[in-house]
């Protein structure tokens, strides 16, 4: 994004963008190096001073693409009435299924949609989510304790099914022991 835009400067445009998306990588292009420090107010990834040098541009673009890919890997697109919503896996505490209704319990609310838990499991499998029974898919980052067949997850008490307990605990131990926490 250029700092000098017609109508609105790039910093103000970045503030508007950040109000809707806190994760998109932002890079500024400018002739004025003094604006670089202001970019930290909007979590800019980097700056390039004009005139652009191809080697610098190429290096910083690769950096931005890597950041974008890592953010993309930690989000899921969920169909909701009238469209879709993008959820960060860092905000999802657990997913619950009741019939064909999925409820994504988030740190700041809930999102409900139609679907199956197995579909949600496929989307979330590489992000530290584990099935503790036929109704719940749990984000390991939010697990506080396991006591017998009870699972404390961010203030919620969920049940671990008898047939799944051994597998569930093994998957969690492998995840935490293998450095799975991001």
Short mmCIF file of N, CA and C in Angstrom, two decimals:
data_model
loop_
_atom_site.label_atom_id
_atom_site.label_comp_id
_atom_site.label_asym_id
_atom_site.label_seq_id
_atom_site.Cartn_x
_atom_site.Cartn_y
_atom_site.Cartn_z
N UNK A 1 0.85 -1.16 0.00
CA UNK A 1 0.00 0.00 0.00
C UNK A 1 0.90 1.23 0.00
N UNK A 2 0.52 2.19 -0.81
CA UNK A 2 1.29 3.44 -0.84
C UNK A 2 0.79 4.34 0.27
N UNK A 3 1.68 5.05 0.91
CA UNK A 3 1.28 6.00 1.96
C UNK A 3 0.52 7.16 1.33
N UNK A 4 0.94 7.57 0.13
CA UNK A 4 0.33 8.72 -0.55
C UNK A 4 -0.73 8.22 -1.52
N UNK A 5 -1.97 8.20 -1.08
CA UNK A 5 -3.09 7.79 -1.92
C UNK A 5 -4.00 8.99 -2.16
N UNK A 6 -4.67 9.05 -3.30
CA UNK A 6 -5.61 10.16 -3.52
C UNK A 6 -6.82 10.01 -2.60
N UNK A 7 -7.20 11.09 -1.95
CA UNK A 7 -8.39 11.08 -1.10
C UNK A 7 -8.12 10.67 0.33
N UNK A 8 -7.45 9.54 0.54
CA UNK A 8 -7.16 9.04 1.88
C UNK A 8 -5.72 8.56 1.88
N UNK A 9 -4.97 8.90 2.93
CA UNK A 9 -3.59 8.41 2.93
C UNK A 9 -3.56 6.93 3.32
N UNK A 10 -2.46 6.28 3.00
CA UNK A 10 -2.33 4.84 3.22
C UNK A 10 -2.45 4.43 4.68
N UNK A 11 -1.99 5.28 5.59
CA UNK A 11 -2.10 4.95 7.03
C UNK A 11 -3.56 4.91 7.47
N UNK A 12 -4.35 5.89 7.01
CA UNK A 12 -5.78 5.88 7.36
C UNK A 12 -6.49 4.70 6.71
N UNK A 13 -6.13 4.39 5.48
CA UNK A 13 -6.72 3.23 4.80
C UNK A 13 -6.36 1.95 5.56
N UNK A 14 -5.12 1.87 6.05
CA UNK A 14 -4.70 0.69 6.82
C UNK A 14 -5.49 0.57 8.12
N UNK A 15 -5.79 1.68 8.76
CA UNK A 15 -6.60 1.64 10.00
C UNK A 15 -7.99 1.10 9.71
N UNK A 16 -8.58 1.51 8.58
CA UNK A 16 -9.89 1.00 8.19
C UNK A 16 -9.80 -0.50 7.91
N UNK A 17 -8.75 -0.92 7.20
CA UNK A 17 -8.54 -2.34 6.91
C UNK A 17 -8.38 -3.14 8.20
N UNK A 18 -7.59 -2.64 9.13
CA UNK A 18 -7.36 -3.34 10.40
C UNK A 18 -8.63 -3.49 11.23
N UNK A 19 -9.58 -2.59 11.05
CA UNK A 19 -10.85 -2.70 11.78
C UNK A 19 -11.62 -3.94 11.34
N UNK A 20 -11.38 -4.41 10.11
CA UNK A 20 -12.09 -5.59 9.63
C UNK A 20 -11.22 -6.84 9.55
N UNK A 21 -9.90 -6.66 9.41
CA UNK A 21 -9.00 -7.80 9.30
C UNK A 21 -7.68 -7.48 9.99
N UNK A 22 -7.46 -8.12 11.12
CA UNK A 22 -6.26 -7.85 11.91
C UNK A 22 -5.06 -8.69 11.46
N UNK A 23 -5.28 -9.63 10.54
CA UNK A 23 -4.20 -10.55 10.19
C UNK A 23 -3.57 -10.34 8.82
N UNK A 24 -4.23 -9.62 7.94
CA UNK A 24 -3.69 -9.45 6.59
C UNK A 24 -2.34 -8.72 6.66
N UNK A 25 -1.33 -9.25 5.96
CA UNK A 25 -0.02 -8.58 5.99
C UNK A 25 -0.07 -7.26 5.21
N UNK A 26 0.43 -6.21 5.83
CA UNK A 26 0.48 -4.88 5.22
C UNK A 26 1.92 -4.46 5.01
N UNK A 27 2.20 -3.98 3.81
CA UNK A 27 3.51 -3.38 3.52
C UNK A 27 3.25 -2.01 2.93
N UNK A 28 4.06 -1.06 3.32
CA UNK A 28 3.93 0.30 2.80
C UNK A 28 5.05 0.62 1.84
N UNK A 29 4.70 1.39 0.81
CA UNK A 29 5.65 1.94 -0.13
C UNK A 29 5.58 3.45 0.02
N UNK A 30 6.72 4.08 0.21
CA UNK A 30 6.71 5.52 0.42
C UNK A 30 8.04 6.14 0.04
N UNK A 31 7.98 7.44 -0.21
CA UNK A 31 9.21 8.20 -0.41
C UNK A 31 9.68 8.82 0.90
N UNK A 32 8.82 8.74 1.93
CA UNK A 32 9.09 9.43 3.19
C UNK A 32 9.37 8.41 4.30
N UNK A 33 10.62 8.21 4.60
CA UNK A 33 11.03 7.22 5.61
C UNK A 33 10.45 7.53 6.98
N UNK A 34 10.12 8.80 7.26
CA UNK A 34 9.60 9.15 8.58
C UNK A 34 8.24 8.50 8.85
N UNK A 35 7.55 8.02 7.81
CA UNK A 35 6.27 7.34 8.01
C UNK A 35 6.44 5.89 8.48
N UNK A 36 7.62 5.35 8.38
CA UNK A 36 7.84 3.95 8.76
C UNK A 36 7.43 3.71 10.21
N UNK A 37 7.77 4.60 11.10
CA UNK A 37 7.43 4.42 12.52
C UNK A 37 5.92 4.43 12.74
N UNK A 38 5.19 5.26 11.98
CA UNK A 38 3.73 5.31 12.11
C UNK A 38 3.08 3.99 11.68
N UNK A 39 3.75 3.26 10.80
CA UNK A 39 3.21 1.99 10.33
C UNK A 39 3.07 0.95 11.42
N UNK A 40 3.85 1.08 12.48
CA UNK A 40 3.74 0.12 13.58
C UNK A 40 2.41 0.28 14.32
N UNK A 41 1.77 1.42 14.18
CA UNK A 41 0.45 1.64 14.79
C UNK A 41 -0.60 0.73 14.16
N UNK A 42 -0.37 0.31 12.93
CA UNK A 42 -1.31 -0.56 12.23
C UNK A 42 -0.70 -1.93 11.95
N UNK A 43 0.34 -2.29 12.70
CA UNK A 43 1.01 -3.58 12.57
C UNK A 43 1.48 -3.87 11.14
N UNK A 44 2.13 -2.88 10.53
CA UNK A 44 2.68 -3.09 9.19
C UNK A 44 3.79 -4.13 9.27
N UNK A 45 3.81 -5.01 8.29
CA UNK A 45 4.83 -6.05 8.22
C UNK A 45 6.18 -5.47 7.83
N UNK A 46 6.15 -4.51 6.90
CA UNK A 46 7.41 -3.96 6.42
C UNK A 46 7.17 -2.68 5.63
N UNK A 47 8.28 -2.04 5.23
CA UNK A 47 8.27 -0.81 4.44
C UNK A 47 9.28 -0.92 3.33
N UNK A 48 8.96 -0.29 2.24
CA UNK A 48 9.91 -0.14 1.14
C UNK A 48 9.96 1.34 0.78
N UNK A 49 11.16 1.85 0.65
CA UNK A 49 11.35 3.25 0.30
C UNK A 49 11.46 3.35 -1.22
N UNK A 50 10.72 4.29 -1.81
CA UNK A 50 10.78 4.53 -3.25
C UNK A 50 12.04 5.31 -3.57
N UNK A 51 12.63 5.12 -4.72
CA UNK A 51 12.25 4.18 -5.78
C UNK A 51 12.56 2.74 -5.34
N UNK A 52 11.70 1.82 -5.78
CA UNK A 52 11.82 0.42 -5.37
C UNK A 52 13.01 -0.26 -6.04
N UNK A 53 13.65 -1.10 -5.27
CA UNK A 53 14.75 -1.93 -5.74
C UNK A 53 14.18 -3.34 -5.90
N UNK A 54 14.36 -3.98 -7.05
CA UNK A 54 13.75 -5.29 -7.31
C UNK A 54 14.15 -6.32 -6.25
N UNK A 55 15.41 -6.37 -5.87
CA UNK A 55 15.88 -7.37 -4.90
C UNK A 55 15.18 -7.17 -3.55
N UNK A 56 15.08 -5.93 -3.07
CA UNK A 56 14.39 -5.65 -1.81
C UNK A 56 12.91 -6.00 -1.92
N UNK A 57 12.29 -5.60 -3.04
CA UNK A 57 10.87 -5.88 -3.25
C UNK A 57 10.62 -7.38 -3.25
N UNK A 58 11.43 -8.13 -3.97
CA UNK A 58 11.27 -9.58 -4.06
C UNK A 58 11.40 -10.25 -2.69
N UNK A 59 12.40 -9.85 -1.93
CA UNK A 59 12.62 -10.42 -0.60
C UNK A 59 11.44 -10.12 0.34
N UNK A 60 10.97 -8.88 0.32
CA UNK A 60 9.88 -8.50 1.22
C UNK A 60 8.54 -9.07 0.78
N UNK A 61 8.35 -9.25 -0.52
CA UNK A 61 7.13 -9.88 -1.00
C UNK A 61 7.09 -11.35 -0.57
N UNK A 62 8.22 -12.04 -0.64
CA UNK A 62 8.27 -13.43 -0.16
C UNK A 62 7.93 -13.50 1.32
N UNK A 63 8.43 -12.55 2.09
CA UNK A 63 8.13 -12.49 3.53
C UNK A 63 6.63 -12.32 3.74
N UNK A 64 6.01 -11.42 2.99
CA UNK A 64 4.57 -11.18 3.10
C UNK A 64 3.77 -12.41 2.70
N UNK A 65 4.19 -13.09 1.65
CA UNK A 65 3.50 -14.31 1.22
C UNK A 65 3.59 -15.40 2.28
N UNK A 66 4.74 -15.54 2.92
CA UNK A 66 4.88 -16.53 4.00
C UNK A 66 3.96 -16.22 5.16
N UNK A 67 3.88 -14.95 5.52
CA UNK A 67 2.97 -14.55 6.60
C UNK A 67 1.53 -14.82 6.20
N UNK A 68 1.16 -14.47 4.98
CA UNK A 68 -0.21 -14.70 4.51
C UNK A 68 -0.56 -16.19 4.52
N UNK A 69 0.38 -17.03 4.10
CA UNK A 69 0.13 -18.48 4.11
C UNK A 69 -0.05 -19.01 5.53
N UNK A 70 0.73 -18.52 6.47
CA UNK A 70 0.60 -19.01 7.85
C UNK A 70 -0.72 -18.56 8.45
N UNK A 71 -1.18 -17.36 8.12
CA UNK A 71 -2.48 -16.88 8.60
C UNK A 71 -3.59 -17.69 7.95
N UNK A 72 -3.48 -17.94 6.64
CA UNK A 72 -4.48 -18.71 5.92
C UNK A 72 -4.63 -20.11 6.51
N UNK A 73 -3.51 -20.71 6.92
CA UNK A 73 -3.54 -22.05 7.48
C UNK A 73 -4.25 -22.08 8.83
N UNK A 74 -4.38 -20.92 9.48
CA UNK A 74 -5.02 -20.86 10.78
C UNK A 74 -6.42 -20.27 10.72
N UNK A 75 -7.03 -20.29 9.55
CA UNK A 75 -8.40 -19.81 9.41
C UNK A 75 -9.24 -20.84 8.69
N UNK A 76 -10.54 -20.80 8.96
CA UNK A 76 -11.49 -21.66 8.25
C UNK A 76 -12.63 -20.78 7.74
N UNK A 77 -13.13 -21.14 6.59
CA UNK A 77 -14.28 -20.46 6.01
C UNK A 77 -15.51 -21.29 6.34
N UNK A 78 -16.48 -20.66 6.97
CA UNK A 78 -17.68 -21.36 7.43
C UNK A 78 -18.91 -20.75 6.74
N UNK A 79 -19.75 -21.59 6.13
CA UNK A 79 -20.97 -21.04 5.54
C UNK A 79 -21.95 -20.61 6.63
N UNK A 80 -22.51 -19.44 6.50
CA UNK A 80 -23.53 -18.95 7.41
C UNK A 80 -24.70 -18.47 6.56
N UNK A 81 -25.83 -18.24 7.18
CA UNK A 81 -27.01 -17.81 6.44
C UNK A 81 -26.69 -16.58 5.60
N UNK A 82 -26.86 -16.69 4.31
CA UNK A 82 -26.65 -15.57 3.41
C UNK A 82 -25.21 -15.35 2.98
N UNK A 83 -24.27 -16.24 3.34
CA UNK A 83 -22.89 -16.04 2.92
C UNK A 83 -21.91 -16.91 3.66
N UNK A 84 -20.75 -16.36 3.92
CA UNK A 84 -19.67 -17.09 4.58
C UNK A 84 -19.00 -16.18 5.59
N UNK A 85 -18.35 -16.80 6.57
CA UNK A 85 -17.54 -16.03 7.52
C UNK A 85 -16.20 -16.74 7.69
N UNK A 86 -15.19 -15.97 7.96
CA UNK A 86 -13.84 -16.49 8.14
C UNK A 86 -13.55 -16.49 9.64
N UNK A 87 -13.18 -17.65 10.18
CA UNK A 87 -12.89 -17.77 11.61
C UNK A 87 -11.43 -18.12 11.83
N UNK A 88 -10.80 -17.41 12.73
CA UNK A 88 -9.44 -17.75 13.13
C UNK A 88 -9.51 -18.95 14.06
N UNK A 89 -8.68 -19.96 13.81
CA UNK A 89 -8.69 -21.14 14.68
C UNK A 89 -8.21 -20.79 16.09
N UNK A 90 -7.52 -19.67 16.24
CA UNK A 90 -7.09 -19.23 17.56
C UNK A 90 -8.25 -18.75 18.42
N UNK A 91 -9.40 -18.46 17.80
CA UNK A 91 -10.58 -17.99 18.54
C UNK A 91 -11.58 -19.11 18.82
N UNK A 92 -11.45 -20.26 18.14
CA UNK A 92 -12.42 -21.35 18.29
C UNK A 92 -12.04 -22.20 19.50
N UNK A 93 -12.92 -22.27 20.49
CA UNK A 93 -12.69 -23.09 21.68
C UNK A 93 -13.05 -24.54 21.37
N UNK A 94 -14.25 -24.73 20.83
CA UNK A 94 -14.68 -26.07 20.41
C UNK A 94 -15.80 -25.93 19.38
N UNK A 95 -16.06 -27.04 18.70
CA UNK A 95 -17.16 -27.12 17.75
C UNK A 95 -18.09 -28.21 18.27
N UNK A 96 -19.37 -27.90 18.30
CA UNK A 96 -20.38 -28.84 18.81
C UNK A 96 -21.38 -29.13 17.70
N UNK A 97 -21.80 -30.38 17.60
CA UNK A 97 -22.82 -30.74 16.62
C UNK A 97 -24.07 -31.21 17.35
N UNK A 98 -25.22 -30.74 16.86
CA UNK A 98 -26.53 -31.20 17.34
C UNK A 98 -27.38 -31.41 16.10
N UNK A 99 -27.61 -32.67 15.75
CA UNK A 99 -28.30 -32.97 14.50
C UNK A 99 -27.38 -32.56 13.36
N UNK A 100 -27.88 -31.69 12.51
CA UNK A 100 -27.06 -31.18 11.40
C UNK A 100 -26.64 -29.73 11.63
N UNK A 101 -26.75 -29.27 12.88
CA UNK A 101 -26.35 -27.91 13.24
C UNK A 101 -24.98 -27.95 13.91
N UNK A 102 -24.06 -27.12 13.42
CA UNK A 102 -22.75 -26.97 14.04
C UNK A 102 -22.72 -25.65 14.78
N UNK A 103 -22.18 -25.68 15.98
CA UNK A 103 -22.01 -24.46 16.77
C UNK A 103 -20.52 -24.30 17.04
N UNK A 104 -19.94 -23.23 16.50
CA UNK A 104 -18.55 -22.89 16.77
C UNK A 104 -18.54 -22.00 17.99
N UNK A 105 -18.05 -22.53 19.11
CA UNK A 105 -17.95 -21.73 20.33
C UNK A 105 -16.64 -20.97 20.28
N UNK A 106 -16.73 -19.65 20.22
CA UNK A 106 -15.56 -18.80 20.10
C UNK A 106 -15.26 -18.12 21.43
N UNK A 107 -14.09 -17.55 21.54
CA UNK A 107 -13.74 -16.81 22.76
C UNK A 107 -14.62 -15.58 22.91
N UNK A 108 -15.22 -15.11 21.81
CA UNK A 108 -16.01 -13.89 21.84
C UNK A 108 -17.41 -14.07 21.24
N UNK A 109 -17.99 -15.25 21.39
CA UNK A 109 -19.34 -15.49 20.88
C UNK A 109 -19.48 -16.86 20.25
N UNK A 110 -20.52 -17.01 19.45
CA UNK A 110 -20.75 -18.28 18.76
C UNK A 110 -21.13 -18.01 17.31
N UNK A 111 -20.86 -18.99 16.48
CA UNK A 111 -21.29 -18.97 15.08
C UNK A 111 -21.98 -20.30 14.84
N UNK A 112 -23.20 -20.24 14.31
CA UNK A 112 -23.95 -21.46 14.04
C UNK A 112 -24.14 -21.62 12.54
N UNK A 113 -24.07 -22.88 12.11
CA UNK A 113 -24.21 -23.20 10.69
C UNK A 113 -24.72 -24.63 10.55
N UNK A 114 -25.03 -25.01 9.35
CA UNK A 114 -25.41 -26.40 9.08
C UNK A 114 -24.17 -27.15 8.63
N UNK A 115 -24.08 -28.42 8.98
CA UNK A 115 -22.95 -29.22 8.54
C UNK A 115 -22.73 -30.41 9.43
N UNK A 116 -21.62 -31.09 9.19
CA UNK A 116 -21.29 -32.27 9.98
C UNK A 116 -19.99 -32.04 10.72
N UNK A 117 -19.84 -32.72 11.84
CA UNK A 117 -18.63 -32.60 12.64
C UNK A 117 -17.44 -33.19 11.88
N UNK A 118 -17.67 -34.21 11.08
CA UNK A 118 -16.56 -34.80 10.32
C UNK A 118 -16.02 -33.82 9.28
N UNK A 119 -16.87 -32.99 8.69
CA UNK A 119 -16.41 -31.96 7.75
C UNK A 119 -15.58 -30.91 8.49
N UNK A 120 -16.06 -30.47 9.65
CA UNK A 120 -15.32 -29.50 10.47
C UNK A 120 -13.98 -30.11 10.91
N UNK A 121 -14.00 -31.39 11.26
CA UNK A 121 -12.78 -32.07 11.69
C UNK A 121 -11.73 -32.08 10.58
N UNK A 122 -12.16 -32.32 9.35
CA UNK A 122 -11.22 -32.30 8.22
C UNK A 122 -10.60 -30.91 8.04
N UNK A 123 -11.42 -29.87 8.21
CA UNK A 123 -10.92 -28.50 8.08
C UNK A 123 -9.92 -28.14 9.18
N UNK A 124 -10.15 -28.65 10.37
CA UNK A 124 -9.39 -28.22 11.54
C UNK A 124 -8.31 -29.19 12.01
N UNK A 125 -8.18 -30.34 11.35
CA UNK A 125 -7.30 -31.40 11.84
C UNK A 125 -5.85 -30.99 12.01
N UNK A 126 -5.35 -30.09 11.18
CA UNK A 126 -3.95 -29.69 11.27
C UNK A 126 -3.73 -28.49 12.19
N UNK A 127 -4.78 -28.09 12.91
CA UNK A 127 -4.70 -26.90 13.76
C UNK A 127 -4.89 -27.21 15.24
N UNK A 128 -4.65 -28.45 15.65
CA UNK A 128 -4.72 -28.79 17.07
C UNK A 128 -6.11 -29.04 17.61
N UNK A 129 -7.02 -29.53 16.76
CA UNK A 129 -8.38 -29.85 17.19
C UNK A 129 -8.53 -31.37 17.26
N UNK A 130 -9.18 -31.84 18.35
CA UNK A 130 -9.33 -33.27 18.57
C UNK A 130 -10.75 -33.58 19.01
N UNK A 131 -11.22 -34.75 18.57
CA UNK A 131 -12.58 -35.17 18.91
C UNK A 131 -12.56 -35.94 20.22
N UNK A 132 -13.30 -35.41 21.21
CA UNK A 132 -13.35 -36.09 22.51
C UNK A 132 -14.57 -37.01 22.62
N UNK A 133 -15.57 -36.78 21.78
CA UNK A 133 -16.73 -37.67 21.67
C UNK A 133 -17.42 -37.39 20.35
N UNK A 134 -18.59 -37.95 20.14
CA UNK A 134 -19.25 -37.79 18.84
C UNK A 134 -19.87 -36.41 18.66
N UNK A 135 -19.88 -35.58 19.71
CA UNK A 135 -20.51 -34.26 19.64
C UNK A 135 -19.54 -33.09 19.62
N UNK A 136 -18.29 -33.31 20.07
CA UNK A 136 -17.38 -32.18 20.24
C UNK A 136 -16.04 -32.38 19.55
N UNK A 137 -15.56 -31.29 18.99
CA UNK A 137 -14.22 -31.18 18.44
C UNK A 137 -13.57 -30.04 19.23
N UNK A 138 -12.49 -30.34 19.94
CA UNK A 138 -11.93 -29.41 20.92
C UNK A 138 -10.58 -28.86 20.47
N UNK A 139 -10.39 -27.56 20.67
CA UNK A 139 -9.11 -26.91 20.40
C UNK A 139 -8.19 -27.18 21.60
N UNK A 140 -7.10 -27.88 21.36
CA UNK A 140 -6.18 -28.28 22.45
C UNK A 140 -5.64 -27.09 23.22
N UNK A 141 -5.52 -25.93 22.58
CA UNK A 141 -4.97 -24.74 23.24
C UNK A 141 -5.81 -24.29 24.42
N UNK A 142 -7.10 -24.65 24.41
CA UNK A 142 -8.01 -24.19 25.45
C UNK A 142 -8.28 -25.24 26.53
N UNK A 143 -7.66 -26.41 26.43
CA UNK A 143 -7.89 -27.45 27.43
C UNK A 143 -7.15 -27.09 28.71
N UNK A 144 -7.90 -27.01 29.81
CA UNK A 144 -7.33 -26.68 31.11
C UNK A 144 -7.00 -27.94 31.91
N UNK A 145 -7.87 -28.96 31.82
CA UNK A 145 -7.65 -30.17 32.62
C UNK A 145 -8.47 -31.33 32.07
N UNK A 146 -7.94 -32.53 32.34
CA UNK A 146 -8.67 -33.76 32.07
C UNK A 146 -8.76 -34.49 33.41
N UNK A 147 -9.99 -34.79 33.82
CA UNK A 147 -10.22 -35.52 35.06
C UNK A 147 -11.15 -36.69 34.75
N UNK A 148 -10.56 -37.87 34.65
CA UNK A 148 -11.37 -39.03 34.28
C UNK A 148 -11.94 -38.85 32.89
N UNK A 149 -13.27 -38.75 32.83
CA UNK A 149 -13.95 -38.55 31.55
C UNK A 149 -14.48 -37.13 31.40
N UNK A 150 -14.04 -36.24 32.29
CA UNK A 150 -14.42 -34.83 32.22
C UNK A 150 -13.28 -34.02 31.62
N UNK A 151 -13.65 -33.07 30.77
CA UNK A 151 -12.69 -32.24 30.09
C UNK A 151 -13.04 -30.78 30.38
N UNK A 152 -12.14 -30.06 31.02
CA UNK A 152 -12.34 -28.63 31.29
C UNK A 152 -11.71 -27.84 30.15
N UNK A 153 -12.54 -27.09 29.46
CA UNK A 153 -12.09 -26.33 28.28
C UNK A 153 -12.60 -24.90 28.40
N UNK A 154 -11.71 -23.99 28.78
CA UNK A 154 -12.02 -22.56 28.86
C UNK A 154 -13.32 -22.28 29.61
N UNK A 155 -13.50 -22.94 30.74
CA UNK A 155 -14.68 -22.71 31.56
C UNK A 155 -15.86 -23.60 31.22
N UNK A 156 -15.76 -24.41 30.19
CA UNK A 156 -16.82 -25.35 29.81
C UNK A 156 -16.40 -26.73 30.28
N UNK A 157 -17.39 -27.52 30.70
CA UNK A 157 -17.12 -28.90 31.07
C UNK A 157 -17.71 -29.80 29.98
N UNK A 158 -16.85 -30.51 29.26
CA UNK A 158 -17.28 -31.43 28.21
C UNK A 158 -16.96 -32.84 28.64
N UNK A 159 -17.63 -33.79 28.06
CA UNK A 159 -17.42 -35.19 28.39
C UNK A 159 -16.57 -35.88 27.33
N UNK A 160 -15.68 -36.73 27.78
CA UNK A 160 -14.90 -37.59 26.89
C UNK A 160 -15.62 -38.93 26.86
N UNK A 161 -15.91 -39.44 25.70
CA UNK A 161 -16.62 -40.72 25.63
C UNK A 161 -15.67 -41.85 26.01
N UNK A 162 -16.22 -42.90 26.58
CA UNK A 162 -15.42 -44.07 27.00
C UNK A 162 -14.63 -44.66 25.82
N UNK A 163 -15.28 -44.90 24.66
CA UNK A 163 -14.53 -45.49 23.55
C UNK A 163 -13.43 -44.58 22.99
N UNK A 164 -13.57 -43.27 23.11
CA UNK A 164 -12.60 -42.34 22.53
C UNK A 164 -11.51 -41.90 23.50
N UNK A 165 -11.65 -42.15 24.78
CA UNK A 165 -10.75 -41.56 25.77
C UNK A 165 -9.28 -41.90 25.51
N UNK A 166 -8.96 -43.16 25.32
CA UNK A 166 -7.57 -43.57 25.13
C UNK A 166 -6.97 -42.88 23.90
N UNK A 167 -7.66 -42.90 22.78
CA UNK A 167 -7.20 -42.27 21.54
C UNK A 167 -7.06 -40.76 21.73
N UNK A 168 -8.06 -40.14 22.38
CA UNK A 168 -8.06 -38.69 22.60
C UNK A 168 -6.85 -38.26 23.43
N UNK A 169 -6.61 -38.94 24.53
CA UNK A 169 -5.47 -38.60 25.40
C UNK A 169 -4.15 -38.83 24.66
N UNK A 170 -4.05 -39.92 23.90
CA UNK A 170 -2.83 -40.18 23.13
C UNK A 170 -2.57 -39.07 22.11
N UNK A 171 -3.61 -38.67 21.38
CA UNK A 171 -3.46 -37.60 20.39
C UNK A 171 -3.02 -36.30 21.05
N UNK A 172 -3.59 -35.99 22.21
CA UNK A 172 -3.20 -34.78 22.93
C UNK A 172 -1.75 -34.84 23.38
N UNK A 173 -1.34 -35.99 23.93
CA UNK A 173 0.04 -36.13 24.38
C UNK A 173 1.02 -36.03 23.21
N UNK A 174 0.66 -36.63 22.09
CA UNK A 174 1.50 -36.53 20.89
C UNK A 174 1.59 -35.08 20.42
N UNK A 175 0.45 -34.40 20.45
CA UNK A 175 0.40 -33.00 20.02
C UNK A 175 1.27 -32.12 20.91
N UNK A 176 1.07 -32.19 22.21
CA UNK A 176 1.84 -31.35 23.13
C UNK A 176 3.30 -31.79 23.20
N UNK A 177 3.52 -33.09 23.18
CA UNK A 177 4.89 -33.60 23.24
C UNK A 177 5.68 -33.34 21.97
N UNK A 178 4.95 -33.23 20.85
CA UNK A 178 5.62 -33.00 19.57
C UNK A 178 5.73 -31.54 19.22
N UNK A 179 5.51 -30.68 20.19
CA UNK A 179 5.64 -29.25 19.93
C UNK A 179 4.51 -28.71 19.09
N UNK A 180 3.32 -29.29 19.22
CA UNK A 180 2.20 -28.89 18.40
C UNK A 180 1.61 -27.53 18.74
N UNK A 181 1.93 -26.97 19.86
CA UNK A 181 1.36 -25.68 20.25
C UNK A 181 2.03 -24.58 19.47
N UNK A 182 1.22 -23.76 18.77
CA UNK A 182 1.75 -22.64 17.98
C UNK A 182 1.55 -21.34 18.72
#
